[in-house]
Short mmCIF file of C-alpha atoms in Angstrom, two decimals:
data_model
loop_
_atom_site.label_atom_id
_atom_site.label_comp_id
_atom_site.label_asym_id
_atom_site.label_seq_id
_atom_site.Cartn_x
_atom_site.Cartn_y
_atom_site.Cartn_z
CA MET A 11 0.00 0.00 0.00
CA TYR A 12 1.20 3.50 -0.73
CA LEU A 13 -0.21 6.94 0.04
CA ASP A 14 -1.45 7.72 -3.51
CA TRP A 15 -3.05 4.30 -4.12
CA GLN A 16 -6.26 4.35 -6.16
CA PRO A 17 -8.69 1.55 -7.06
CA SER A 18 -8.35 0.01 -10.51
CA ASN A 19 -10.42 0.86 -13.58
CA VAL A 20 -12.63 -2.21 -13.01
CA PHE A 21 -13.38 -1.23 -9.39
CA PRO A 22 -16.69 0.53 -10.22
CA ASP A 23 -17.97 -2.65 -11.89
CA LEU A 24 -16.85 -4.73 -8.91
CA CYS A 25 -18.69 -2.36 -6.59
CA ARG A 26 -21.92 -2.59 -8.56
CA ARG A 27 -21.69 -6.40 -8.61
CA SER A 28 -21.35 -6.26 -4.82
CA GLY A 29 -24.35 -3.97 -4.45
CA LEU A 30 -22.25 -0.93 -3.62
CA ASN A 31 -22.13 2.56 -5.08
CA PRO A 32 -18.62 3.19 -6.45
CA GLU A 33 -18.93 6.86 -5.44
CA ASP A 34 -18.99 5.77 -1.77
CA ALA A 35 -15.36 4.63 -2.06
CA ASN A 36 -14.14 8.22 -1.84
CA ALA A 37 -15.58 8.59 1.67
CA CYS A 38 -13.64 5.63 3.08
CA LEU A 39 -10.51 5.66 0.93
CA GLY A 40 -8.49 7.76 3.40
CA GLY A 41 -9.21 5.45 6.33
CA PHE A 42 -8.57 2.38 4.21
CA ILE A 43 -5.19 3.63 2.97
CA SER A 44 -4.20 4.85 6.43
CA HIS A 45 -5.06 1.48 7.96
CA TYR A 46 -3.00 -0.51 5.49
CA LEU A 47 -0.11 1.97 5.53
CA SER A 48 0.18 1.19 9.23
CA THR A 49 0.85 -2.46 8.35
CA PRO A 50 4.44 -2.29 7.08
CA GLY A 51 5.58 -4.92 4.66
CA ARG A 52 2.09 -5.94 3.53
CA THR A 53 2.03 -6.33 -0.21
CA GLU A 54 -0.97 -7.23 -2.33
CA ASN A 55 -1.70 -7.05 -6.03
CA GLN A 56 -4.14 -4.46 -7.38
CA ALA A 57 -7.03 -6.94 -7.58
CA ARG A 58 -6.58 -7.90 -3.93
CA TRP A 59 -6.48 -4.26 -2.82
CA ASP A 60 -9.72 -3.68 -4.75
CA SER A 61 -11.28 -6.66 -2.99
CA LEU A 62 -10.12 -5.45 0.42
CA LEU A 63 -11.61 -2.02 -0.27
CA ILE A 64 -14.95 -3.57 -1.24
CA ASN A 65 -14.94 -5.54 2.02
CA TRP A 66 -14.11 -2.33 3.89
CA MET A 67 -17.02 -0.55 2.21
CA GLN A 68 -19.40 -3.40 3.06
CA ARG A 69 -18.40 -3.22 6.73
CA ASP A 70 -18.82 0.57 6.72
CA ARG A 71 -22.29 0.23 5.22
CA ALA A 72 -23.25 -2.43 7.77
CA LYS A 73 -22.02 -0.23 10.63
CA ALA A 74 -23.96 2.72 9.24
CA GLN A 75 -27.09 0.56 9.24
CA GLY A 76 -26.47 -0.23 12.89
CA ARG A 77 -25.47 -3.84 12.53
CA LEU A 78 -22.95 -6.17 11.04
CA GLN A 79 -24.68 -8.04 8.29
CA ALA A 80 -23.59 -11.46 7.15
CA ILE A 81 -19.98 -10.33 7.13
CA GLY A 82 -18.49 -12.96 9.38
CA GLY A 83 -21.90 -13.66 10.93
CA ARG A 84 -20.99 -11.81 14.11
CA ASN A 85 -23.44 -10.38 16.60
CA TYR A 86 -21.96 -8.01 19.13
CA GLY A 87 -25.07 -7.63 21.27
CA PRO A 88 -26.69 -4.31 22.16
CA ASP A 89 -25.33 -1.16 20.58
CA GLN A 90 -24.73 2.09 22.48
CA SER A 91 -28.44 2.94 22.35
CA GLY A 92 -29.31 -0.34 24.08
CA ALA A 93 -31.10 -1.74 21.03
CA SER A 94 -30.22 -5.32 20.19
CA LYS A 95 -28.64 -6.08 16.87
CA PRO A 96 -29.93 -8.95 14.72
CA ALA A 97 -28.71 -12.33 15.90
CA GLY A 98 -27.99 -13.70 12.46
CA PRO A 99 -29.61 -16.51 10.48
CA ALA A 100 -32.03 -17.52 13.26
CA GLN A 101 -33.27 -13.95 13.60
CA ARG A 102 -33.66 -13.64 9.83
CA ALA A 103 -35.66 -16.89 9.72
CA ALA A 104 -37.98 -15.57 12.43
CA GLU A 105 -38.45 -12.32 10.50
CA LEU A 106 -39.29 -14.23 7.32
CA ALA A 107 -41.75 -16.45 9.18
CA ALA A 108 -43.45 -13.41 10.71
CA ALA A 109 -43.69 -11.81 7.27
CA THR A 110 -45.62 -14.81 5.94
CA ARG A 111 -48.43 -14.35 8.44
CA ASP A 112 -51.38 -12.07 7.87
CA GLU A 113 -52.63 -9.54 10.45
CA SER A 114 -54.67 -12.18 12.32
CA GLY A 115 -51.55 -14.26 12.88
CA ASP A 116 -52.63 -16.98 10.45
CA TRP A 117 -50.22 -18.19 7.83
CA LEU A 118 -50.80 -16.69 4.44
CA SER A 119 -52.01 -19.72 2.59
CA GLU A 120 -53.21 -18.39 -0.73
CA GLU A 121 -49.89 -19.10 -2.43
CA TYR A 122 -49.53 -22.40 -0.62
CA ASP A 123 -53.06 -23.60 -1.46
CA GLN A 124 -52.29 -23.56 -5.16
CA PHE A 125 -49.66 -26.26 -4.58
CA ALA A 126 -51.71 -28.43 -2.20
#
């Protein structure tokens, strides 16, 4: 890593494929470069640096949303506001199950009935 490092020409496409806005890279580039400059002797090729920056952006986005998404599957418990963060796959399954119920609490069966 060096102070004037910039993502490659294919980086915007990689961002879009990862569901990220390439313009958001500018906001985190300074922190990213500073972090890796503080790791002397670390050498990566351009493609790997691009990948590391995309991972960095995904973590930043997850933090901004108040949780760590499926990046490592970690749950760090309550945040500073006291609100619990999602617990991972089990929590997501419960949310999906709740979404398949109508207001009375009954399972939405219209779609299911067509297959019965």
